[in-house]
Coordinates of C-alpha atoms in Angstrom, one line a residue:
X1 CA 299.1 88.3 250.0
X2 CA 296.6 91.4 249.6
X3 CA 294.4 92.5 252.0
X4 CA 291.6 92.0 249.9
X5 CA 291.5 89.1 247.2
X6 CA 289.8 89.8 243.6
X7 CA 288.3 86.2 242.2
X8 CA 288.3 86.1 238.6
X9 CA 285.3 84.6 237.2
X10 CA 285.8 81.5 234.7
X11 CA 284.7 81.2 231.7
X12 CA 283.1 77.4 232.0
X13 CA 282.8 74.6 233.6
X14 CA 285.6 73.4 236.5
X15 CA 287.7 69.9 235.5
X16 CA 290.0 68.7 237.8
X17 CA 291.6 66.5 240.6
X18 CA 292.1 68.0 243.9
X19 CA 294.0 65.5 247.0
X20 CA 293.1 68.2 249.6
X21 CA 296.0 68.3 252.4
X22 CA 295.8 66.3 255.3
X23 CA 292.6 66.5 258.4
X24 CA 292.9 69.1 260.7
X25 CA 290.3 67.5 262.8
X26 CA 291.9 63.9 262.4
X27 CA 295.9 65.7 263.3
X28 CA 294.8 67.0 266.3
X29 CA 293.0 64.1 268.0
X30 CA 296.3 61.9 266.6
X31 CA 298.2 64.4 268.4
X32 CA 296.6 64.3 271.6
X33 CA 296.7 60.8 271.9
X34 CA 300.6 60.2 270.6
X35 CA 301.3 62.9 272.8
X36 CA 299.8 60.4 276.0
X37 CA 301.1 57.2 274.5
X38 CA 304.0 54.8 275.5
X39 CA 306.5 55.6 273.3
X40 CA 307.4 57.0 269.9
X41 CA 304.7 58.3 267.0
X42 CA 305.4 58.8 263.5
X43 CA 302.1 60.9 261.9
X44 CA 302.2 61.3 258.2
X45 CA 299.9 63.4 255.7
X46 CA 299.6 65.8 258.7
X47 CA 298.0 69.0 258.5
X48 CA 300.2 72.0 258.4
X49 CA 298.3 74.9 259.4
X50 CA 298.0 77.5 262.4
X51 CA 295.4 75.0 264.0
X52 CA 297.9 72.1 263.7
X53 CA 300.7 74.0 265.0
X54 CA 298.9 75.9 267.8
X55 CA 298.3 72.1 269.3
X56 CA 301.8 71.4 268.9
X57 CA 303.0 73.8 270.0
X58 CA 300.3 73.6 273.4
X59 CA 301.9 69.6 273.6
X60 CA 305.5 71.1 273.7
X61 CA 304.3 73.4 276.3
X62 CA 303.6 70.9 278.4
X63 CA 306.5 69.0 278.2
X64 CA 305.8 66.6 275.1
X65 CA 308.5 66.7 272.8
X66 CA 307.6 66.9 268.9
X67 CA 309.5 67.0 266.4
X68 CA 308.0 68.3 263.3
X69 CA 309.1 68.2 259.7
X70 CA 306.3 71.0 258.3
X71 CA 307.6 70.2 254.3
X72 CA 307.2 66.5 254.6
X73 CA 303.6 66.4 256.6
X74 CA 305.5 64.3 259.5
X75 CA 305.6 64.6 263.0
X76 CA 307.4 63.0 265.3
X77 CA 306.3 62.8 268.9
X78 CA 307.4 61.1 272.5
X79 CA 304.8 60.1 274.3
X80 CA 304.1 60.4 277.7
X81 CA 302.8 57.9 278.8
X82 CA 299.6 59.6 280.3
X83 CA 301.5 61.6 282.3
X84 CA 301.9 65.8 282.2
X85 CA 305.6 66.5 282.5
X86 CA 305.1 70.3 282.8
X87 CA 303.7 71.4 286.1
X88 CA 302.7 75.1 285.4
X89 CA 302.1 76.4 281.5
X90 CA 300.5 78.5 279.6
X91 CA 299.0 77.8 276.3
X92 CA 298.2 80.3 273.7
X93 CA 295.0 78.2 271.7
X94 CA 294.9 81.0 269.3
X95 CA 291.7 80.6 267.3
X96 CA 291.5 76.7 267.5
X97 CA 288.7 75.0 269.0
X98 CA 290.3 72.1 269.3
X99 CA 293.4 73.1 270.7
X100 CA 291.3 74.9 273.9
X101 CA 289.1 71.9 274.2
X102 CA 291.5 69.1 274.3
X103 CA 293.9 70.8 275.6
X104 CA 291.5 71.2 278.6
X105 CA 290.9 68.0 279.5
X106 CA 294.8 67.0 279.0
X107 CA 296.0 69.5 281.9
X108 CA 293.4 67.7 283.7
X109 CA 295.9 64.9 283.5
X110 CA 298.6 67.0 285.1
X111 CA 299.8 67.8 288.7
X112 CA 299.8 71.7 288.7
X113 CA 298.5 75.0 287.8
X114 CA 297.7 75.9 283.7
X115 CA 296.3 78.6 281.7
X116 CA 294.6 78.2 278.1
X117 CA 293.5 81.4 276.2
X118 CA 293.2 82.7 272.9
X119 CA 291.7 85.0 270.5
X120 CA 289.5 87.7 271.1
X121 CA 286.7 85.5 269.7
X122 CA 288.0 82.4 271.2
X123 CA 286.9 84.3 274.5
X124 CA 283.3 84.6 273.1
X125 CA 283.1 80.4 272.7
X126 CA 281.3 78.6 275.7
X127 CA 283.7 76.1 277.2
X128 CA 282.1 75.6 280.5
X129 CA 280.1 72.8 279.9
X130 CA 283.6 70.7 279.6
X131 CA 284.9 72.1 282.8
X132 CA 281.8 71.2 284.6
X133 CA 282.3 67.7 283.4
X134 CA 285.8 68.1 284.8
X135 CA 284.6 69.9 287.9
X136 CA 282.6 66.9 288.7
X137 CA 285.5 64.6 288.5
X138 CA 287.5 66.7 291.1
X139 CA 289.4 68.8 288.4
X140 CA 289.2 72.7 289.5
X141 CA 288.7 74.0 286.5
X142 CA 287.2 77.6 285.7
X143 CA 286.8 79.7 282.7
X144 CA 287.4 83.5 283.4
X145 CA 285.4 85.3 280.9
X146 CA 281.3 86.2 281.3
X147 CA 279.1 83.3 279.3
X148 CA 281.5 80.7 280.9
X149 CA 283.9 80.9 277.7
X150 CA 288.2 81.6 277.8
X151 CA 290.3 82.2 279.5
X152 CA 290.6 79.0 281.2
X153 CA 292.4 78.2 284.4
X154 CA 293.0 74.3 285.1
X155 CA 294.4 74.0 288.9
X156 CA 294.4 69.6 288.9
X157 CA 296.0 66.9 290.8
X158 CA 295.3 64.5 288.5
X159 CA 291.6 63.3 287.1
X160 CA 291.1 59.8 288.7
X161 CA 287.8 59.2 286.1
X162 CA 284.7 58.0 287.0
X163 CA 281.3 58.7 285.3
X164 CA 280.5 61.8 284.0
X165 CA 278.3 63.7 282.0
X166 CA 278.0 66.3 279.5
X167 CA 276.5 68.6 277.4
X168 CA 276.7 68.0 273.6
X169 CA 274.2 70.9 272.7
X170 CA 277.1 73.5 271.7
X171 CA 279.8 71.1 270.5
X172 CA 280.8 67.7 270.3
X173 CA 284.4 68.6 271.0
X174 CA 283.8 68.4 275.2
X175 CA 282.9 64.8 274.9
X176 CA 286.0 64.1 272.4
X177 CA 288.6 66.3 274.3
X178 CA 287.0 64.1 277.8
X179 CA 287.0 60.8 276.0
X180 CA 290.7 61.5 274.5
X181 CA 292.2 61.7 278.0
X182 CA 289.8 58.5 279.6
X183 CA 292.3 56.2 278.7
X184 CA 294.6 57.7 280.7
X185 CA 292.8 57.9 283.8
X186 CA 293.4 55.5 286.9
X187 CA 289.7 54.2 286.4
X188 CA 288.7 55.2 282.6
X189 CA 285.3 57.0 282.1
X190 CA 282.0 56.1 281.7
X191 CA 281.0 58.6 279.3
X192 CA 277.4 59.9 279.3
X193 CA 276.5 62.4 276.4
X194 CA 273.3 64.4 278.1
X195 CA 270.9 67.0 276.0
X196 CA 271.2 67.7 272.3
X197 CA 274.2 66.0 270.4
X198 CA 275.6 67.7 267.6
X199 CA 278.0 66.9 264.9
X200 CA 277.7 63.3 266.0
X201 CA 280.4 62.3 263.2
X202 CA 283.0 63.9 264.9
X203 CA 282.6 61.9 267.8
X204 CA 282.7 58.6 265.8
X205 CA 285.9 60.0 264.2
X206 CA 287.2 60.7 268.1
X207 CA 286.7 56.8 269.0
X208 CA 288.3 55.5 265.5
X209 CA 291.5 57.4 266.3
X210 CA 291.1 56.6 270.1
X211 CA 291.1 52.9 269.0
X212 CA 294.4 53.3 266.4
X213 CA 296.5 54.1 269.5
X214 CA 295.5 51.1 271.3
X215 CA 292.2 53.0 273.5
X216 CA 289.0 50.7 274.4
X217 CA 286.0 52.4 273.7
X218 CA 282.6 50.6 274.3
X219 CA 280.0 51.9 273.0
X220 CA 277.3 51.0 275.5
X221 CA 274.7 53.0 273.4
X222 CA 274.0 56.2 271.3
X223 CA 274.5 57.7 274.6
X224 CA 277.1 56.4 276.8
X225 CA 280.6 55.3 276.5
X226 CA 282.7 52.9 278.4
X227 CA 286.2 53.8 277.7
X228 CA 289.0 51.4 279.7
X229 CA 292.2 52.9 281.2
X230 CA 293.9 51.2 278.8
X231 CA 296.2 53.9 278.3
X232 CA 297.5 54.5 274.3
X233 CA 300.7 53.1 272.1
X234 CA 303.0 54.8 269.8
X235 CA 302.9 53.8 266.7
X236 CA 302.6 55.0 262.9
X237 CA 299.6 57.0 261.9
X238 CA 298.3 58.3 258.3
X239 CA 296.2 61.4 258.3
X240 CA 293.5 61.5 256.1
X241 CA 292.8 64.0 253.3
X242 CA 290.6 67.2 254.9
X243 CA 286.7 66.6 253.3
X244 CA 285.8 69.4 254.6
X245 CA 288.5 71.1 252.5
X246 CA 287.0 68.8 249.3
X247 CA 283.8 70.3 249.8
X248 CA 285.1 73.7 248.1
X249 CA 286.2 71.8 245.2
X250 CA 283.5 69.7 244.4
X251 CA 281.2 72.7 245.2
X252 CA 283.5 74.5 242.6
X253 CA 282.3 71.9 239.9
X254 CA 278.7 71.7 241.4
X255 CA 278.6 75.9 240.6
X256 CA 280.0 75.3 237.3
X257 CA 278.2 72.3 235.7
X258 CA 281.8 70.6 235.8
X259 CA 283.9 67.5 237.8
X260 CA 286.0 67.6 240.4
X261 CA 287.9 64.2 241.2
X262 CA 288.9 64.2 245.5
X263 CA 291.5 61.8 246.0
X264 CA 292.7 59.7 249.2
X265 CA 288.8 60.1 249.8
X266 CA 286.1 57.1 249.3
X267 CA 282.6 56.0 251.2
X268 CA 284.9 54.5 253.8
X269 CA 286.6 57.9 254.8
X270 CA 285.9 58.4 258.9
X271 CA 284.9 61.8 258.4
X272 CA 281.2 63.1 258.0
X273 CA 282.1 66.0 256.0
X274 CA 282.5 63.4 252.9
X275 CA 278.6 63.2 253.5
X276 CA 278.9 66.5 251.2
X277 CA 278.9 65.0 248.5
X278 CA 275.3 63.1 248.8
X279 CA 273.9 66.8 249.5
X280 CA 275.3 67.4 246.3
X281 CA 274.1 64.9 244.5
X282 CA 270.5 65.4 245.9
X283 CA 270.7 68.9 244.4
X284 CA 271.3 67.2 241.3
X285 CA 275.0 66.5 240.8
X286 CA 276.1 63.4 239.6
X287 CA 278.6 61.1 242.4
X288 CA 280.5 58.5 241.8
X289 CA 282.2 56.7 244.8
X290 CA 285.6 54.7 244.4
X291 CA 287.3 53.2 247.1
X292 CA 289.2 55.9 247.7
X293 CA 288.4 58.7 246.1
X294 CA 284.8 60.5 244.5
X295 CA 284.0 61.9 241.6
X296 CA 281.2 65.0 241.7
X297 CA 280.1 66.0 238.3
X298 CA 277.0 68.2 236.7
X299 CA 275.3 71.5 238.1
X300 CA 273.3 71.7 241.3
X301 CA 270.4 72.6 239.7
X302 CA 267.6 72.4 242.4
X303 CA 267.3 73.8 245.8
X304 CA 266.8 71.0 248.3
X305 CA 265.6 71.5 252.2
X306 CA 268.5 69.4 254.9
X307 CA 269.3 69.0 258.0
X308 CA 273.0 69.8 258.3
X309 CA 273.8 69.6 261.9
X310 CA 275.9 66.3 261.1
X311 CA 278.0 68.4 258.4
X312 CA 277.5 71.8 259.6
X313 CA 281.2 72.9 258.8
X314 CA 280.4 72.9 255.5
X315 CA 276.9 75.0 255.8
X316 CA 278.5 77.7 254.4
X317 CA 279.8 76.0 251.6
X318 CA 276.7 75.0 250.7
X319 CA 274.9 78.3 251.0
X320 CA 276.2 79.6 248.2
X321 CA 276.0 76.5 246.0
X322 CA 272.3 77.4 246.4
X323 CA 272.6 80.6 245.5
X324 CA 273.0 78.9 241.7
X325 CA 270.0 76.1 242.1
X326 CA 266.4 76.1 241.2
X327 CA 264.0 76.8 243.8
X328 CA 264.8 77.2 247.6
X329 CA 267.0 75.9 250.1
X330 CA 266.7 75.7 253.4
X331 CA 269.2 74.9 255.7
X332 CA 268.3 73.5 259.0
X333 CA 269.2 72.0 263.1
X334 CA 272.6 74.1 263.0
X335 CA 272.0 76.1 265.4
X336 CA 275.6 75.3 266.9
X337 CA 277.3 77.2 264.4
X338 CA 276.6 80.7 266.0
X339 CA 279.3 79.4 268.3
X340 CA 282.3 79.2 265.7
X341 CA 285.2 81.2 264.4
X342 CA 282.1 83.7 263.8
X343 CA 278.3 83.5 263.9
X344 CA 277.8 81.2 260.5
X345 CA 274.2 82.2 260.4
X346 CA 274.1 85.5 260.5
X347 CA 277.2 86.7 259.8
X348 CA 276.6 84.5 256.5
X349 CA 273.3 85.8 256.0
X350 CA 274.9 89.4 256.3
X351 CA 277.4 88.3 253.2
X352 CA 275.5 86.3 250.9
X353 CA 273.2 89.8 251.3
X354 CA 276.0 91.7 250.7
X355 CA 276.4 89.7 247.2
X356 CA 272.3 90.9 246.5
X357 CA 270.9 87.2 247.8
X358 CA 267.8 87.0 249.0
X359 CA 268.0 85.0 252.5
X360 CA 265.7 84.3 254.8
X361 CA 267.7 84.1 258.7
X362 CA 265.7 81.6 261.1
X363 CA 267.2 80.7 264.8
X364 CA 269.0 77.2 263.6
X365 CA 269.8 77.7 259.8
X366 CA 268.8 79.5 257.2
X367 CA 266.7 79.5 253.8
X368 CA 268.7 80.9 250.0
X369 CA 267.0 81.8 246.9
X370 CA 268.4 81.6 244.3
X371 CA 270.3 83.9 242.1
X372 CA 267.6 85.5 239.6
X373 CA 264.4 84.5 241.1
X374 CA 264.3 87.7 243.4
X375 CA 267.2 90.0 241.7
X376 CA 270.4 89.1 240.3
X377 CA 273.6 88.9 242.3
X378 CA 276.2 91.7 241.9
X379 CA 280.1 92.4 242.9
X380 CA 280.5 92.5 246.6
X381 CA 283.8 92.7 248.9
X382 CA 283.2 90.3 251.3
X383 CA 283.7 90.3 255.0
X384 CA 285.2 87.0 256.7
X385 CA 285.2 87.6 260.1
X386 CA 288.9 85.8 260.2
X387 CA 286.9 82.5 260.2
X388 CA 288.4 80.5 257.2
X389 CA 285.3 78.8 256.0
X390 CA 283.7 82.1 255.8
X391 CA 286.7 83.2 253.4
X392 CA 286.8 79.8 251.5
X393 CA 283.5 79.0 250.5
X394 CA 282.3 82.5 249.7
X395 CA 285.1 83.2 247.4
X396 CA 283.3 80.5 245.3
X397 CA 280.8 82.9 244.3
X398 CA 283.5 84.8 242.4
X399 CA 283.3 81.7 239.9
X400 CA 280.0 83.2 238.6
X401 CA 280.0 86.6 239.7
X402 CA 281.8 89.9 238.5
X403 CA 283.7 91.5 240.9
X404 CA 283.7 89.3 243.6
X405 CA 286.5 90.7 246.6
X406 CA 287.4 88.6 249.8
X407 CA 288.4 90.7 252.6
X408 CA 291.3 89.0 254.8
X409 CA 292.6 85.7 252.5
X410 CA 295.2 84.8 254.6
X411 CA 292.7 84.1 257.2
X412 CA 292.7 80.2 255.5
X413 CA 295.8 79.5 257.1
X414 CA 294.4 78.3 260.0
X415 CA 293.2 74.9 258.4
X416 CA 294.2 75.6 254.7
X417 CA 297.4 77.6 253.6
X418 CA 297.3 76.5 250.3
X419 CA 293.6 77.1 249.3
X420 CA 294.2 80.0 247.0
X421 CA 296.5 78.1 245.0
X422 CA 294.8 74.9 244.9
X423 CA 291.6 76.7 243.6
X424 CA 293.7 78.9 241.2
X425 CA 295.5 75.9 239.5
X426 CA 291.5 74.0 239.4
X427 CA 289.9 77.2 238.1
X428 CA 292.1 78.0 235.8
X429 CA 293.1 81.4 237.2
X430 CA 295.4 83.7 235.4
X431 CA 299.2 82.5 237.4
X432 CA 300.1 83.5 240.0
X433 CA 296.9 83.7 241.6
X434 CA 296.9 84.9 244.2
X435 CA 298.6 87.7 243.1
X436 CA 302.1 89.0 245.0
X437 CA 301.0 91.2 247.6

């Protein structure tokens, strides 16, 4: 692929059905805790991107054998029964979150002496309120770079559990990558969740997966878990569909005035990104909800103010669907963001600029006006940081825009490798889009 994408502008409304590939979010927890269970796992609908395959590949580092079929979505992987086999490792996290996070807490499992790292920006992402959780369970664990953030250095003898705190202000990945590996522990955890929580869906999503692989998980309150050492069982796990991959596609027919149909996706889905949709529909898009699957049709024609901290990946996305409303958005309580793959406030402030949007930049979101009340919008290449959201949702823009360029396209890999061809064959791009390089 190009270093630089052009998106071709469509002539009219968006019609089509999208079954976006599988979770990244829900993969990686099912691989964490088939990699710690009794016996053998079969995942299908799995996730193949670099996210997916950095954790794999971080398991196998440790001495968890996975067998992975990439073409069919399957993996295959022998547990180990809460135990690390590896006693020294190094783990390349790359640019996934996840991966460093979990991956934490795992080694904290082990008997030995392990490294985590990543990207230069992974090394920028505060991790140290985890390994203060650890710390205080007699893991010494120690992140190398100034800010408390990666490299990470994991010297354990095991993690016995006990109770323990933490933080939940920057991410609700600590408590998920501590309450993954609970189960495993001699006594469990008693989980308390201290300060701010964000993203609480993710953690919901963390306990249903927990609970698939035979973990006990009590909620005692909004605050504090009681998770048994129950250990986990193999078994055979379905991945979900990715809504937060959805969310481009229904805001593709929410741009447009058109409908989008997101299969293997209903109310009942475990993921909170689905609540997209209902932002959608407050901004004046039609929804319709099937058991598993919903429907998103009509414009967004008014600007609406929301607290997105619960669905904050897809802040982005939504940015720029306001960029064709009526009236003001305003964006708010996602503060947390400035801690991703990029700052996605101001570095998306900085781009929707680029495009001639008028935004307004406050400490924990953000407020859009619209195209046309304040100037029109005009070609732009876009910068994306080599954070994928940045790339997906504001090549979206290009729908409406002339001359809309994405810097960096293959930065989707790391949760999406197909996106450019999904959203050619929904848009009705000229084929092949994207273009050879």
């Amino acid at each position: 692929m190009s270093h630089t994408l052009s998106i071709p502008p469509v002539s009219g409304p968006i019609h089509g059905v999208v079954r976006p590939p599988g979770s990244k979010s829900i993969t990686n927890r099912a691989l964490v805790c088939s990699g710690l269970a009794r016996g053998e796992s079969l995942l299908t609908g799995v996730l193949d991107s670099e996210d997916t395959r950095v954790m794999v590949a971080g398991l196998a580092a440790l001495g968890i054998p996975i067998q992975a079929d990439w073409a069919a979505s399957e993996l295959r992987v022998q547990g180990s029964g809460g135990l690390i086999p590896a006693a020294t490792a190094t783990l390349d996290c790359r640019a996934s979150g996840t991966t460093m996070r979990f991956l934490s807490a795992v080694c904290g499992l082990g008997h030995g002496s392990y490294r985590l790292d990543g990207t230069a920006r992974m090394r920028k992402r505060p991790i140290d309120d985890l390994l203060g959780a650890m710390r205080s369970l007699g893991v010494d664990s120690e992140a190398q770079s100034e800010g408390g953030c990666p490299p990470v250095v994991i010297r354990s003898q095991g993690m016995q559990g006990g109770r323990v705190a933490v933080a939940g202000g920057t991410s609700s990945q600590f408590a998920s990558g501590l309450s993954l590996v609970a189960p495993c522990t001699a006594d469990g955890m008693e989980i308390e969740f201290a300060g701010e929580l964000v993203s609480l869906p993710y953690l919901a999503m963390t306990r249903h997966v927990m609970e698939a692989f035979g973990g006990c998980c009590l909620v005692v309150n909004e605050r504090t878990w009681r998770i048994a050492p129950s250990g986990y069982e193999g078994r055979r796990y379905a991945i979900e569909p990715d809504a937060s991959a959805a969310s481009y596609f229904t805001a593709a027919a929410a741009i447009t005035g058109g409908t989008v149909r997101i299969e293997g996706l209903g109310r009942g889905s475990m993921q909170g990104d689905i609540g997209f949709c209902d932002a959608l529909g407050a901004m004046g898009c039609t929804v319709t909800w099937d058991v598993d699957a919903v429907t998103v049709a009509g414009r967004a024609a008014r600007g609406i103010e929301i607290d997105m901290n619960a669905i904050s990946d897809t802040v982005p996305t939504l940015a720029v669907v306001a960029l064709f409303a009526t009236g003001p958005t305003a964006i708010r309580n996602v503060a947390h963001v400035r801690d991703k793959e990029t700052d996605r406030i101001s570095d998306l402030v900085r781009e929707l600029r680029r495009l001639g949007a008028d935004v307004e930049e406050r400490p924990d979101g953000l407020t859009i006006w619209p195209a046309g009340e304040r100037g029109p919008l005009h070609a732009a290449r876009i910068r994306t940081y080599d954070d994928h959201r940045m790339a997906m949702s504001l090549s979206l823009a290009g729908l409406q825009v002339e001359g809309v360029e994405i810097d960096d396209p293959a930065c989707v890999g790391k949760t999406f490798p197909g996106y450019w061809t999904t959203l050619g064959n929904v848009a009705g791009f000229p084929q092949p889009f994207p273009p050879a390089a």
